[in-house]
């Protein structure tokens, strides 16, 4: 208590002297300087008089062109909060002895270690003459100066403050330079991140301030495309965007230069700099011109960066050469980053972008039943084939505009591939059908109105369900596939059954590939019967599958999967090989045998030659075999028709199967090398109760006879049907009324029976 009292007494004596000296020098500087942010100095002392006299001593003083702003605290505890809440504080005048004899030293430790503040200059003051901290304490706590209060006359106080502020300014410049370099380095290390160009540009602005010890209000403009290189500007007006800005110009960030007021002084500077393609130095600012090897252009506007020496200006120009190289890399990688996640034609997200950013978009959208819609433009490929890719691109661009207009305010839109788009909504209240109708609007293309149909598949993410964009896409694709097969021009919402059906199909295909290798598939024969003699006049070979675990798998469970997967070529050759083995194993087979081939196989480059090779290797004459192909598979397929002609020229008999089932055209009877026509069972099923069906069938029979084609009626199951066909003088039929598909021995045992 006694020592503390002595300290206060000595302190008051020192205050009197300091106050007297301060009054003599208390006069404002004559020359008005530009207004800069004041130096912030903290006074932490438990004697209020010390605060007052310090403020008075340095009143109206400007140091390095800046005023001084004092902030006060009266204990170590308050002092800690003061430094913490004022991170821009340049200097602290700190009393050593306050709550305890070492309160000041302990506060220094907290400032350096707890707050991590290494820049603020700390000057210790004490009212106890002769008391000096040990050297290791000075070094440990990074104390910049130590003075007794009696030493600090006004002039000496000024000297200590000026020295400390100069040191702070230099250290701050170094730190800002280090931070600027760190930003540039981080941008280089993270060039694939969305904001890498912004990070690079912001780092450049910090670096300029630090290198030249200025605090400029800055902005950084960069051209959208280079003048040459892989992403070069083809023609037209070059756009510039603000990619970094200081606080003053924060509202400019992300905007095109064309969007800003052309009368703004900074805009005039930029245009003048771009016009001259060189650095420009103005009375109240500087404009730095950048040009990269590929011709990307940039302009850095630094307001308040005036009064630079010629050496500074030359150094700045050298610095800009290095910046240009960094800009080249940042721009290219930013462009590649955009190319990775955005569709170039429409500007929408692509599939990768939807997956990358979709989850975050839904989380920002809040809770609710999110929905992903997948839209497919109906018959788009036919449009391209007929009218060309240029018109197709215009249609895609127009469709993107329609989707933006409808959903951009609350949804995320992507072009996944070709003519397939996606709309992700955080709250999907529209059904797939409603969205299809809503977006199927007439589009004006080249001053012509085109109305396109849309088919939509949707998938729903229930509230609370884990966000998985890839799963949503997979489900929407599954629903779209079902919609295209059954509800073209409308929509379908995903059902778990679709996924199960898809898994079942994959399982079937995997098992089928094994079955083909293990020869688990075999042939059965369904006889074709002469309606008059009841004799067998031929057989149709039908494929069957005996699974080692599942038993007999019906054709309807694997044939559709074969057509969709591309296994048709392999399966058709398998059937041909099996037919050859059957014929060679049964020399008593004296009637034709027919096998089914897929029109898709006829598109295979080597199928015709491979099929011929099977029969040649087995020494089977082509004339002993009929090839059945369905008319539906031949629609719009000139190649398939051409391959059929090749097979006919080799000696194979060609049979048009399921005639009348779908896209029947009498023109096929003239274009195709057909010897046999099998009339679809659809006519027979209504034959006894429909005069129209009877009339159509009679017409087809007459045409076939006039064209000298052999006619076979499929699907005969009742005696009434047989009686009507006999009245129409039909010769040959096939159906359950006579025979179902039979094992080979049973089928061949029929040969010779009912023969004349």
XYZ file of C-alpha atoms in Angstrom:
756
model
C 0.000 0.000 0.000
C 2.886 2.368 0.902
C 4.781 1.761 -2.315
C 1.599 2.311 -4.299
C 1.106 5.666 -2.544
C 4.650 6.744 -3.372
C 4.035 5.771 -6.926
C 0.950 7.965 -7.152
C 2.773 10.893 -5.614
C 5.676 10.643 -8.015
C 3.168 10.206 -10.829
C 1.403 13.477 -9.958
C 4.769 15.280 -10.018
C 5.513 13.876 -13.424
C 2.075 14.855 -14.622
C 2.622 18.462 -13.625
C 5.853 18.656 -15.625
C 4.339 16.850 -18.604
C 1.279 19.092 -18.553
C 3.454 22.201 -18.536
C 5.533 21.034 -21.464
C 2.447 20.024 -23.382
C 0.814 23.441 -23.080
C 3.848 25.115 -24.705
C 3.606 22.933 -27.769
C -0.174 22.842 -27.976
C -0.709 24.370 -31.432
C -2.275 23.015 -34.612
C -0.092 22.309 -37.610
C -0.389 25.012 -40.214
C -0.638 22.922 -43.394
C -3.891 21.091 -44.052
C -3.215 17.463 -44.972
C -5.478 14.982 -46.786
C -7.844 13.316 -44.371
C -6.763 9.803 -43.505
C -8.021 7.457 -40.832
C -6.545 8.553 -37.458
C -4.038 6.493 -35.515
C -5.831 4.689 -32.700
C -3.838 4.739 -29.435
C -4.971 3.057 -26.239
C -4.259 4.475 -22.805
C -4.499 1.819 -20.077
C -3.801 3.353 -16.697
C -5.591 3.407 -13.349
C -4.870 7.151 -12.860
C -7.428 9.295 -14.716
C -5.062 12.279 -14.696
C -2.587 10.346 -16.855
C -5.307 9.949 -19.486
C -6.098 13.647 -19.436
C -2.545 14.892 -19.648
C -1.624 12.440 -22.423
C -4.584 13.569 -24.511
C -3.709 17.208 -23.873
C -0.035 16.747 -24.690
C -0.779 15.290 -28.111
C -3.850 17.325 -28.927
C -3.925 18.523 -32.562
C -0.756 16.561 -33.299
C -0.559 14.869 -36.741
C 1.936 12.105 -37.232
C 2.724 10.990 -40.792
C -0.281 12.971 -42.024
C -2.807 11.354 -39.677
C -4.560 12.553 -36.525
C -4.545 10.629 -33.262
C -7.602 9.066 -31.654
C -7.279 7.997 -28.020
C -9.306 5.248 -26.348
C -9.072 4.592 -22.608
C -9.249 1.831 -20.017
C -8.603 2.086 -16.274
C -7.633 -1.462 -15.330
C -5.925 -4.489 -16.861
C -9.290 -6.209 -17.245
C -10.771 -3.219 -19.071
C -7.561 -2.916 -21.077
C -7.859 -6.463 -22.400
C -11.406 -5.774 -23.600
C -10.263 -2.472 -25.136
C -7.524 -4.097 -27.231
C -9.793 -7.010 -28.145
C -12.572 -4.709 -29.363
C -10.210 -2.411 -31.300
C -8.156 -4.704 -33.559
C -6.982 -1.666 -35.565
C -5.243 -0.162 -32.518
C -1.708 0.874 -33.433
C -0.227 1.556 -30.016
C -0.864 1.073 -26.273
C 0.485 3.308 -23.473
C 0.286 0.843 -20.597
C 0.774 1.338 -16.869
C 2.756 -1.510 -15.296
C 1.290 -1.306 -11.786
C -2.497 -1.355 -11.571
C -4.576 -4.016 -9.784
C -1.278 -5.751 -8.930
C 2.382 -4.888 -9.306
C 2.588 -6.927 -12.518
C -0.889 -6.349 -13.925
C 0.549 -4.500 -16.944
C 3.034 -7.273 -17.743
C 0.333 -9.920 -17.480
C -1.876 -7.876 -19.820
C 0.937 -7.780 -22.393
C 1.119 -11.569 -22.221
C -2.619 -11.866 -22.856
C -2.507 -9.395 -25.752
C 0.306 -11.280 -27.474
C -0.827 -14.835 -26.749
C -4.578 -14.885 -26.172
C -5.466 -12.271 -28.768
C -2.581 -13.163 -31.060
C -1.973 -9.460 -31.667
C 1.690 -9.132 -32.646
C 1.391 -5.760 -34.375
C 0.194 -3.335 -31.708
C 3.129 -1.379 -30.249
C 3.202 -1.545 -26.443
C 4.973 1.126 -24.399
C 5.142 0.433 -20.662
C 4.918 3.408 -18.287
C 5.494 3.383 -14.549
C 5.445 5.976 -11.840
C 8.243 4.199 -9.930
C 11.705 5.534 -10.913
C 14.346 2.882 -11.029
C 11.898 0.057 -11.609
C 12.794 -1.681 -14.854
C 11.614 -5.100 -16.031
C 14.374 -7.570 -16.665
C 15.651 -7.936 -20.236
C 14.105 -11.367 -20.633
C 10.726 -9.876 -19.690
C 11.106 -7.193 -22.374
C 11.926 -9.863 -24.955
C 9.365 -12.413 -23.792
C 6.425 -10.032 -23.890
C 7.585 -8.138 -27.002
C 7.538 -4.777 -25.256
C 8.505 -1.967 -27.619
C 9.597 0.593 -25.017
C 9.710 1.168 -21.287
C 9.558 4.645 -19.716
C 8.905 6.167 -16.346
C 6.126 8.684 -16.331
C 8.505 11.408 -15.233
C 10.617 10.872 -18.350
C 7.749 11.464 -20.729
C 7.825 15.174 -21.324
C 5.728 16.324 -24.234
C 8.639 16.101 -26.674
C 9.800 12.720 -25.459
C 6.221 11.445 -25.507
C 5.913 12.642 -29.088
C 9.168 10.885 -29.986
C 8.073 7.590 -28.402
C 4.676 7.752 -30.081
C 6.100 8.689 -33.497
C 8.712 5.936 -33.314
C 6.124 3.345 -32.282
C 3.693 4.409 -35.013
C 6.421 4.239 -37.637
C 7.263 0.728 -36.462
C 3.594 -0.252 -36.459
C 3.122 1.161 -39.954
C 6.051 -0.834 -41.297
C 4.958 -4.036 -39.589
C 1.376 -3.513 -40.748
C 2.586 -3.023 -44.325
C 4.591 -6.235 -44.086
C 1.617 -8.119 -42.634
C -0.758 -6.804 -45.284
C 1.799 -7.740 -47.917
C 2.007 -11.211 -46.401
C -1.782 -11.513 -46.376
C -1.966 -10.317 -49.969
C 0.594 -12.901 -51.025
C -1.256 -15.552 -49.028
C -4.468 -14.699 -50.902
C -2.700 -15.014 -54.241
C -1.047 -18.300 -53.202
C -4.318 -19.673 -51.843
C -6.025 -18.747 -55.105
C -3.327 -20.634 -57.018
C -3.749 -23.641 -54.742
C -7.522 -23.595 -55.080
C -7.949 -22.619 -58.699
C -10.787 -25.086 -59.166
C -12.940 -23.395 -56.555
C -15.704 -21.112 -57.723
C -14.235 -17.950 -56.221
C -10.598 -18.498 -57.186
C -10.533 -15.531 -59.562
C -12.081 -13.281 -56.910
C -9.567 -14.483 -54.325
C -6.704 -13.834 -56.716
C -7.950 -10.351 -57.628
C -8.634 -9.417 -53.986
C -5.141 -10.550 -53.070
C -3.686 -8.323 -55.784
C -5.505 -5.263 -54.373
C -4.159 -5.998 -50.872
C -0.680 -6.531 -52.283
C -0.648 -3.151 -54.023
C -1.668 -1.396 -50.809
C 1.013 -3.198 -48.832
C 3.839 -2.767 -51.346
C 3.369 0.979 -51.652
C 2.119 1.710 -48.158
C -1.180 3.152 -49.318
C -4.799 2.503 -48.476
C -6.574 2.827 -51.805
C -10.235 2.397 -52.679
C -9.828 -0.119 -55.470
C -11.644 -2.242 -58.005
C -10.423 -4.857 -60.468
C -12.075 -5.303 -63.914
C -11.335 -8.272 -66.186
C -12.530 -9.138 -69.701
C -14.997 -11.994 -70.041
C -12.990 -13.693 -72.825
C -9.446 -13.363 -74.189
C -8.647 -11.849 -77.561
C -7.048 -15.128 -78.634
C -6.683 -18.660 -77.334
C -9.173 -21.517 -76.874
C -11.886 -19.344 -75.331
C -11.315 -16.321 -77.567
C -13.954 -13.769 -78.437
C -15.377 -14.522 -81.878
C -16.784 -11.092 -82.628
C -18.752 -8.240 -81.200
C -18.459 -6.169 -78.055
C -15.950 -7.226 -75.385
C -17.483 -7.351 -71.898
C -15.627 -6.493 -68.691
C -16.699 -7.557 -65.198
C -15.707 -6.317 -61.754
C -14.103 -9.356 -60.063
C -12.853 -7.668 -56.863
C -13.591 -4.404 -55.072
C -12.807 -2.620 -51.822
C -15.562 -1.563 -49.433
C -16.277 1.702 -51.233
C -17.007 -0.098 -54.492
C -18.545 -3.237 -52.969
C -21.817 -2.727 -54.883
C -19.889 -2.906 -58.166
C -18.711 -6.493 -57.539
C -19.957 -9.035 -60.081
C -21.393 -6.399 -62.415
C -20.538 -5.769 -66.014
C -18.783 -2.485 -66.740
C -21.692 -1.716 -69.080
C -24.085 -1.828 -66.101
C -22.248 0.937 -64.251
C -22.916 4.641 -64.712
C -20.629 5.746 -67.581
C -20.372 9.214 -65.983
C -18.624 7.805 -62.917
C -15.059 9.046 -62.773
C -13.753 5.535 -62.220
C -15.591 4.240 -65.327
C -14.077 7.034 -67.402
C -10.633 6.060 -66.126
C -11.201 2.412 -67.091
C -12.396 3.244 -70.610
C -9.492 5.623 -71.126
C -7.015 2.997 -69.931
C -8.526 0.349 -72.216
C -8.459 2.771 -75.116
C -4.748 3.526 -74.651
C -3.747 0.024 -73.488
C -1.331 1.496 -70.958
C -1.145 2.573 -67.323
C -2.755 5.904 -66.517
C -1.896 8.085 -63.497
C -4.408 10.745 -62.503
C -4.237 13.468 -59.821
C -6.484 11.524 -57.451
C -5.846 7.946 -58.483
C -4.101 5.424 -60.717
C -5.259 2.967 -63.368
C -3.124 -0.074 -64.084
C -3.502 -1.905 -67.400
C -2.997 -5.689 -67.573
C -2.734 -7.891 -70.661
C -2.072 -11.633 -70.444
C -0.312 -13.763 -73.086
C -3.702 -15.033 -74.303
C -5.124 -11.539 -74.486
C -7.271 -11.358 -71.379
C -7.361 -7.710 -70.399
C -7.703 -6.187 -66.963
C -7.752 -2.800 -65.307
C -7.016 -2.086 -61.639
C -8.468 1.204 -60.427
C -6.755 2.531 -57.280
C -8.430 5.697 -56.033
C -6.315 7.735 -53.555
C -3.209 6.066 -55.004
C -1.914 9.407 -56.194
C 1.382 11.109 -55.546
C 3.386 7.965 -56.262
C 7.017 8.647 -57.104
C 8.367 7.725 -60.515
C 10.205 4.831 -58.904
C 6.920 3.660 -57.346
C 5.191 3.884 -60.702
C 7.922 1.899 -62.429
C 7.889 -0.697 -59.668
C 4.108 -0.892 -59.967
C 4.393 -1.603 -63.684
C 6.882 -4.413 -63.050
C 4.541 -5.806 -60.415
C 1.699 -5.748 -62.960
C 3.662 -7.988 -65.320
C 3.724 -10.679 -62.653
C 0.056 -10.099 -61.876
C -0.813 -10.610 -65.560
C 0.721 -14.087 -65.520
C -1.217 -14.981 -62.391
C -4.379 -13.600 -63.970
C -3.815 -15.805 -67.013
C -3.837 -18.932 -64.857
C -6.730 -17.792 -62.675
C -8.878 -16.903 -65.704
C -8.198 -20.161 -67.520
C -8.907 -22.278 -64.499
C -12.010 -20.261 -63.659
C -13.183 -20.803 -67.226
C -12.474 -24.527 -66.988
C -14.247 -24.613 -63.636
C -17.279 -23.042 -65.273
C -17.056 -25.456 -68.200
C -17.042 -28.343 -65.730
C -20.298 -27.332 -64.077
C -22.220 -25.261 -66.632
C -23.674 -25.932 -70.064
C -22.011 -23.708 -72.654
C -25.005 -23.465 -75.006
C -27.684 -22.458 -72.491
C -25.661 -21.153 -69.534
C -27.576 -23.518 -67.246
C -25.947 -25.961 -64.850
C -24.901 -29.244 -66.443
C -25.320 -32.635 -64.806
C -22.076 -32.326 -62.822
C -23.076 -28.830 -61.688
C -26.480 -30.014 -60.533
C -24.880 -32.794 -58.506
C -22.178 -30.477 -57.108
C -24.419 -27.603 -56.039
C -27.872 -29.174 -55.790
C -27.485 -30.390 -52.212
C -26.442 -26.958 -50.935
C -29.283 -25.348 -52.871
C -31.861 -27.590 -51.188
C -30.372 -27.005 -47.736
C -30.578 -23.238 -48.246
C -34.162 -23.643 -49.463
C -35.278 -24.915 -46.062
C -37.363 -27.937 -45.187
C -40.135 -29.244 -47.371
C -40.892 -31.807 -50.036
C -38.218 -31.152 -52.637
C -38.773 -32.431 -56.163
C -36.558 -33.022 -59.162
C -38.224 -32.929 -62.586
C -36.502 -34.319 -65.668
C -37.877 -32.994 -68.976
C -37.344 -34.563 -72.385
C -38.348 -32.819 -75.635
C -40.455 -35.276 -77.620
C -38.981 -36.461 -80.942
C -36.119 -33.955 -80.753
C -33.760 -36.234 -82.682
C -36.185 -36.368 -85.596
C -36.285 -32.550 -85.566
C -32.493 -32.406 -85.812
C -32.405 -35.007 -88.585
C -35.028 -33.094 -90.558
C -34.121 -29.455 -89.868
C -30.496 -29.511 -88.733
C -28.463 -28.912 -85.589
C -28.577 -25.117 -85.857
C -32.349 -25.074 -85.427
C -31.992 -27.709 -82.698
C -29.667 -25.405 -80.744
C -32.128 -22.542 -81.082
C -34.878 -24.762 -79.687
C -32.686 -25.721 -76.719
C -31.877 -22.062 -76.010
C -35.559 -21.128 -76.174
C -36.506 -23.994 -73.883
C -33.851 -22.830 -71.403
C -35.459 -19.354 -71.421
C -38.895 -20.847 -70.797
C -37.582 -22.798 -67.808
C -35.744 -19.758 -66.447
C -38.878 -17.654 -66.712
C -40.959 -20.275 -64.929
C -38.568 -21.471 -62.239
C -35.373 -19.396 -61.870
C -36.797 -17.404 -58.950
C -37.218 -20.495 -56.774
C -35.556 -23.390 -58.538
C -32.278 -24.697 -59.908
C -32.258 -25.472 -63.635
C -29.866 -27.703 -65.569
C -29.401 -29.129 -69.029
C -28.313 -32.708 -68.412
C -27.582 -33.823 -71.982
C -28.912 -33.399 -75.518
C -32.582 -32.411 -75.132
C -32.984 -33.415 -71.475
C -33.389 -30.679 -68.848
C -33.846 -30.814 -65.073
C -35.622 -28.510 -62.627
C -34.878 -28.850 -58.907
C -37.437 -27.196 -56.616
C -37.149 -27.042 -52.809
C -40.942 -27.345 -52.624
C -42.341 -29.289 -55.568
C -46.119 -28.885 -55.601
C -46.539 -29.578 -59.327
C -47.145 -33.083 -60.618
C -45.004 -34.338 -63.494
C -48.009 -34.050 -65.819
C -48.761 -30.468 -64.725
C -45.170 -29.423 -65.319
C -45.153 -31.060 -68.768
C -48.291 -29.140 -69.774
C -47.065 -25.882 -68.231
C -43.738 -25.877 -70.074
C -44.961 -27.206 -73.443
C -45.459 -23.702 -74.828
C -45.179 -22.529 -78.440
C -41.639 -21.343 -79.192
C -40.879 -18.611 -81.728
C -37.988 -19.857 -83.851
C -36.966 -17.760 -86.859
C -40.340 -15.976 -86.739
C -42.210 -19.288 -86.798
C -44.204 -20.727 -83.926
C -43.232 -24.290 -82.997
C -45.104 -26.219 -80.325
C -43.115 -29.022 -78.793
C -44.316 -31.806 -76.561
C -42.538 -32.597 -73.312
C -42.371 -35.809 -71.359
C -41.478 -35.490 -67.692
C -40.202 -37.844 -65.021
C -40.089 -36.663 -61.422
C -38.698 -37.854 -58.113
C -39.529 -36.578 -54.641
C -37.329 -35.971 -51.601
C -39.535 -36.133 -48.540
C -39.006 -33.749 -45.623
C -36.306 -35.124 -43.350
C -34.979 -37.553 -45.953
C -31.234 -37.424 -46.610
C -30.338 -35.221 -49.571
C -28.852 -37.276 -52.391
C -28.984 -35.497 -55.764
C -27.593 -38.472 -57.675
C -30.338 -40.702 -56.293
C -32.972 -38.099 -57.217
C -31.563 -38.000 -60.745
C -31.565 -41.771 -60.991
C -35.167 -41.977 -59.836
C -36.283 -39.176 -62.164
C -34.560 -40.921 -65.097
C -36.383 -44.133 -64.235
C -39.717 -42.289 -64.119
C -38.936 -40.507 -67.402
C -38.171 -43.816 -69.068
C -41.554 -45.197 -68.004
C -43.297 -41.992 -69.111
C -41.676 -42.145 -72.570
C -42.828 -45.734 -72.979
C -46.390 -45.300 -71.739
C -47.279 -41.594 -71.294
C -45.493 -39.678 -74.015
C -46.321 -35.958 -73.803
C -47.294 -36.257 -70.141
C -45.410 -37.244 -67.005
C -44.715 -39.918 -64.455
C -43.561 -39.773 -60.824
C -41.032 -42.298 -59.588
C -42.353 -45.404 -57.918
C -40.168 -47.915 -56.061
C -41.490 -50.590 -58.393
C -39.620 -48.960 -61.279
C -36.302 -49.343 -59.500
C -37.101 -52.916 -58.596
C -38.018 -53.630 -62.214
C -34.733 -52.058 -63.311
C -32.771 -54.186 -60.839
C -34.654 -57.264 -61.980
C -33.817 -56.416 -65.585
C -30.129 -56.051 -64.738
C -30.211 -59.354 -62.874
C -31.874 -60.988 -65.855
C -29.250 -59.603 -68.221
C -26.368 -60.748 -66.041
C -27.891 -64.205 -65.746
C -28.639 -64.258 -69.466
C -25.037 -63.558 -70.414
C -24.001 -66.497 -68.272
C -26.798 -68.576 -69.793
C -25.546 -67.888 -73.309
C -22.071 -69.019 -72.339
C -23.399 -72.134 -70.579
C -25.920 -72.920 -73.315
C -28.872 -72.844 -70.926
C -31.148 -71.546 -73.715
C -32.797 -74.073 -75.995
C -35.305 -74.230 -78.842
C -38.895 -75.399 -78.917
C -40.891 -75.743 -82.111
C -44.431 -74.565 -82.855
C -45.889 -76.263 -85.905
C -47.464 -74.405 -88.804
C -50.437 -76.388 -90.087
C -52.117 -76.874 -93.442
C -55.734 -76.053 -92.606
C -57.079 -78.556 -95.121
C -54.906 -81.610 -94.483
C -53.956 -80.845 -90.863
C -50.370 -81.729 -91.883
C -47.363 -79.835 -90.512
C -45.936 -77.644 -93.277
C -43.213 -75.955 -91.202
C -42.003 -74.983 -87.750
C -41.231 -71.758 -85.960
C -38.225 -72.124 -83.652
C -38.781 -70.281 -80.374
C -36.139 -69.652 -77.731
C -36.646 -70.832 -74.142
C -34.509 -70.520 -71.013
C -34.125 -73.106 -68.282
C -32.416 -71.294 -65.376
C -30.461 -73.668 -63.073
C -32.026 -72.098 -59.970
C -35.179 -70.305 -61.124
C -36.387 -72.954 -63.529
C -38.056 -71.973 -66.802
C -37.930 -68.219 -67.445
C -40.743 -67.069 -69.773
C -39.692 -65.227 -72.946
C -41.605 -62.120 -71.867
C -39.282 -61.816 -68.858
C -36.067 -61.612 -70.876
C -36.738 -60.791 -74.554
C -37.610 -57.076 -73.872
C -34.441 -56.745 -71.794
C -32.443 -58.250 -74.648
C -33.779 -55.658 -77.115
C -32.993 -52.745 -74.784
C -29.543 -53.930 -73.738
C -28.008 -54.701 -77.115
C -27.794 -58.471 -76.625
C -30.068 -59.049 -79.634
C -27.096 -59.599 -81.972
C -25.592 -62.255 -79.690
C -28.954 -63.925 -79.085
C -29.890 -64.001 -82.772
C -26.619 -65.745 -83.670
C -27.155 -68.146 -80.754
C -30.604 -69.053 -82.123
C -29.175 -69.490 -85.643
C -26.434 -71.777 -84.297
C -29.000 -73.802 -82.308
C -31.209 -74.130 -85.403
C -28.249 -75.428 -87.409
C -27.493 -78.017 -84.725
C -31.163 -79.056 -84.670
C -31.330 -79.482 -88.453
C -28.121 -81.492 -88.581
C -29.244 -83.645 -85.655
C -32.551 -84.491 -87.382
C -32.109 -85.362 -91.056
C -35.780 -86.396 -91.129
C -36.736 -82.691 -90.895
C -38.128 -82.141 -94.393
C -40.096 -78.901 -93.893
C -38.760 -75.345 -93.474
C -37.859 -74.046 -90.047
C -38.156 -70.338 -89.303
C -36.184 -68.292 -86.773
C -36.864 -64.776 -85.515
C -34.280 -62.061 -85.974
C -34.282 -58.573 -84.564
C -34.291 -55.600 -86.903
C -31.714 -54.131 -84.499
C -29.361 -56.956 -85.514
C -29.776 -55.822 -89.099
C -28.105 -52.563 -88.078
C -25.033 -54.451 -86.873
C -22.223 -54.035 -89.394
C -21.303 -57.725 -89.622
C -24.592 -59.464 -88.765
C -25.512 -60.608 -92.285
C -22.042 -62.023 -92.912
C -21.918 -63.627 -89.450
C -25.357 -65.210 -89.946
C -24.360 -66.640 -93.298
C -21.155 -67.981 -91.768
C -23.119 -69.996 -89.184
C -25.109 -71.837 -91.866
C -22.108 -72.285 -94.133
C -20.068 -73.765 -91.270
C -22.940 -76.161 -90.479
C -23.413 -77.013 -94.195
C -27.081 -76.020 -94.040
C -28.600 -74.693 -97.305
C -30.018 -71.181 -96.852
C -33.249 -72.261 -98.557
C -34.091 -74.562 -95.640
C -34.494 -71.560 -93.313
C -37.029 -68.744 -93.095
C -36.090 -65.488 -91.328
C -38.980 -63.815 -89.511
C -38.793 -60.084 -88.782
C -41.569 -57.878 -87.330
C -42.828 -54.974 -89.394
C -42.769 -52.551 -86.424
C -39.015 -52.932 -86.126
C -38.555 -51.905 -89.762
C -40.251 -48.514 -89.525
C -37.863 -45.674 -90.560
C -35.064 -48.217 -91.105
C -33.753 -48.156 -94.653
C -30.573 -49.942 -93.541
C -32.562 -52.880 -92.114
C -34.548 -53.121 -95.332
C -31.328 -53.106 -97.352
C -29.848 -55.903 -95.246
C -33.013 -57.976 -95.740
C -32.489 -57.697 -99.492
C -28.944 -59.022 -99.049
C -30.246 -62.002 -97.069
C -32.907 -62.703 -99.704
C -30.277 -62.607 -102.449
C -28.306 -65.229 -100.493
C -31.302 -67.594 -100.646
C -33.022 -67.084 -97.293
C -36.833 -66.905 -97.358
C -38.086 -63.705 -95.659
C -41.240 -63.739 -93.551
C -42.965 -60.518 -92.390
C -44.173 -61.311 -88.879
C -47.094 -59.717 -86.988
C -48.402 -57.925 -90.088
C -51.144 -55.464 -89.117
C -50.031 -55.155 -85.485
C -48.878 -51.550 -85.582
C -47.412 -49.337 -88.288
C -48.734 -51.451 -91.149
C -48.027 -50.091 -94.566
C -48.948 -51.750 -97.830
C -45.800 -50.120 -99.159
C -43.767 -52.696 -97.239
C -45.289 -55.418 -99.346
C -43.675 -53.748 -102.359
C -40.379 -52.648 -100.775
C -39.494 -55.810 -98.873
C -38.267 -59.093 -100.391
C -41.100 -60.996 -98.712
C -42.209 -64.542 -99.535
C -44.355 -65.137 -96.446
C -46.761 -62.863 -94.541
C -47.871 -63.832 -91.044
C -51.052 -61.939 -90.159
C -51.168 -60.786 -86.550
C -53.391 -62.563 -84.005
C -55.192 -59.244 -83.314
C -57.438 -59.839 -86.342
C -58.257 -63.391 -85.264
C -59.215 -62.477 -81.678
C -62.093 -60.301 -82.963
C -62.913 -62.353 -86.019
C -66.093 -64.025 -84.709
C -67.657 -60.890 -83.179
C -66.594 -58.094 -85.498
C -67.681 -57.677 -89.102
C -65.025 -54.949 -89.469
C -62.259 -57.352 -88.456
C -63.572 -59.924 -90.880
C -63.694 -57.376 -93.709
C -60.144 -56.171 -93.061
C -58.807 -59.727 -92.876
C -60.510 -60.657 -96.138
C -58.941 -57.594 -97.765
C -55.444 -58.487 -96.537
C -55.857 -62.098 -97.682
C -56.922 -60.969 -101.169
C -53.981 -58.556 -101.450
C -51.548 -61.252 -100.316
C -52.868 -63.733 -102.843
C -52.784 -61.184 -105.642
C -49.138 -60.474 -104.745
C -48.492 -64.232 -104.729
C -47.358 -64.276 -101.097
C -47.745 -67.236 -98.806
C -50.132 -66.296 -95.966
C -50.128 -67.704 -92.448
C -52.748 -66.705 -89.878
C -51.419 -66.557 -86.296
C -53.285 -67.036 -83.043
C -55.968 -69.564 -84.079
C -57.382 -70.874 -80.798
C -61.027 -71.847 -81.377
C -62.994 -74.011 -83.793
C -65.220 -71.017 -84.661
C -62.174 -69.079 -85.802
C -60.994 -72.055 -87.817
C -64.408 -72.420 -89.500
C -64.408 -68.752 -90.585
C -60.873 -69.052 -91.940
C -61.865 -72.131 -93.913
C -64.723 -70.129 -95.436
C -62.142 -67.520 -96.514
C -60.128 -70.322 -98.154
C -57.101 -69.741 -95.900
C -54.445 -72.422 -96.360
C -52.060 -72.173 -93.416
C -52.466 -71.312 -89.746
C -50.497 -71.365 -86.503
C -51.996 -71.413 -83.028
C -52.948 -73.217 -79.846
C -56.024 -74.785 -81.479
C -53.614 -77.151 -83.185
C -50.352 -77.041 -81.276
C -48.578 -75.072 -78.595
C -44.769 -74.764 -78.787
C -43.450 -78.302 -78.307
C -40.171 -79.913 -77.317
C -38.201 -80.876 -80.397
C -38.840 -84.676 -80.204
C -42.596 -84.166 -79.826
C -42.729 -81.630 -82.638
C -40.747 -83.771 -85.045
C -42.871 -86.830 -84.218
C -45.734 -85.018 -85.983
C -43.937 -85.247 -89.306
C -45.666 -87.741 -91.553
C -48.976 -87.617 -89.687
C -51.961 -86.339 -91.653
C -49.770 -86.395 -94.761
C -51.417 -87.303 -98.028
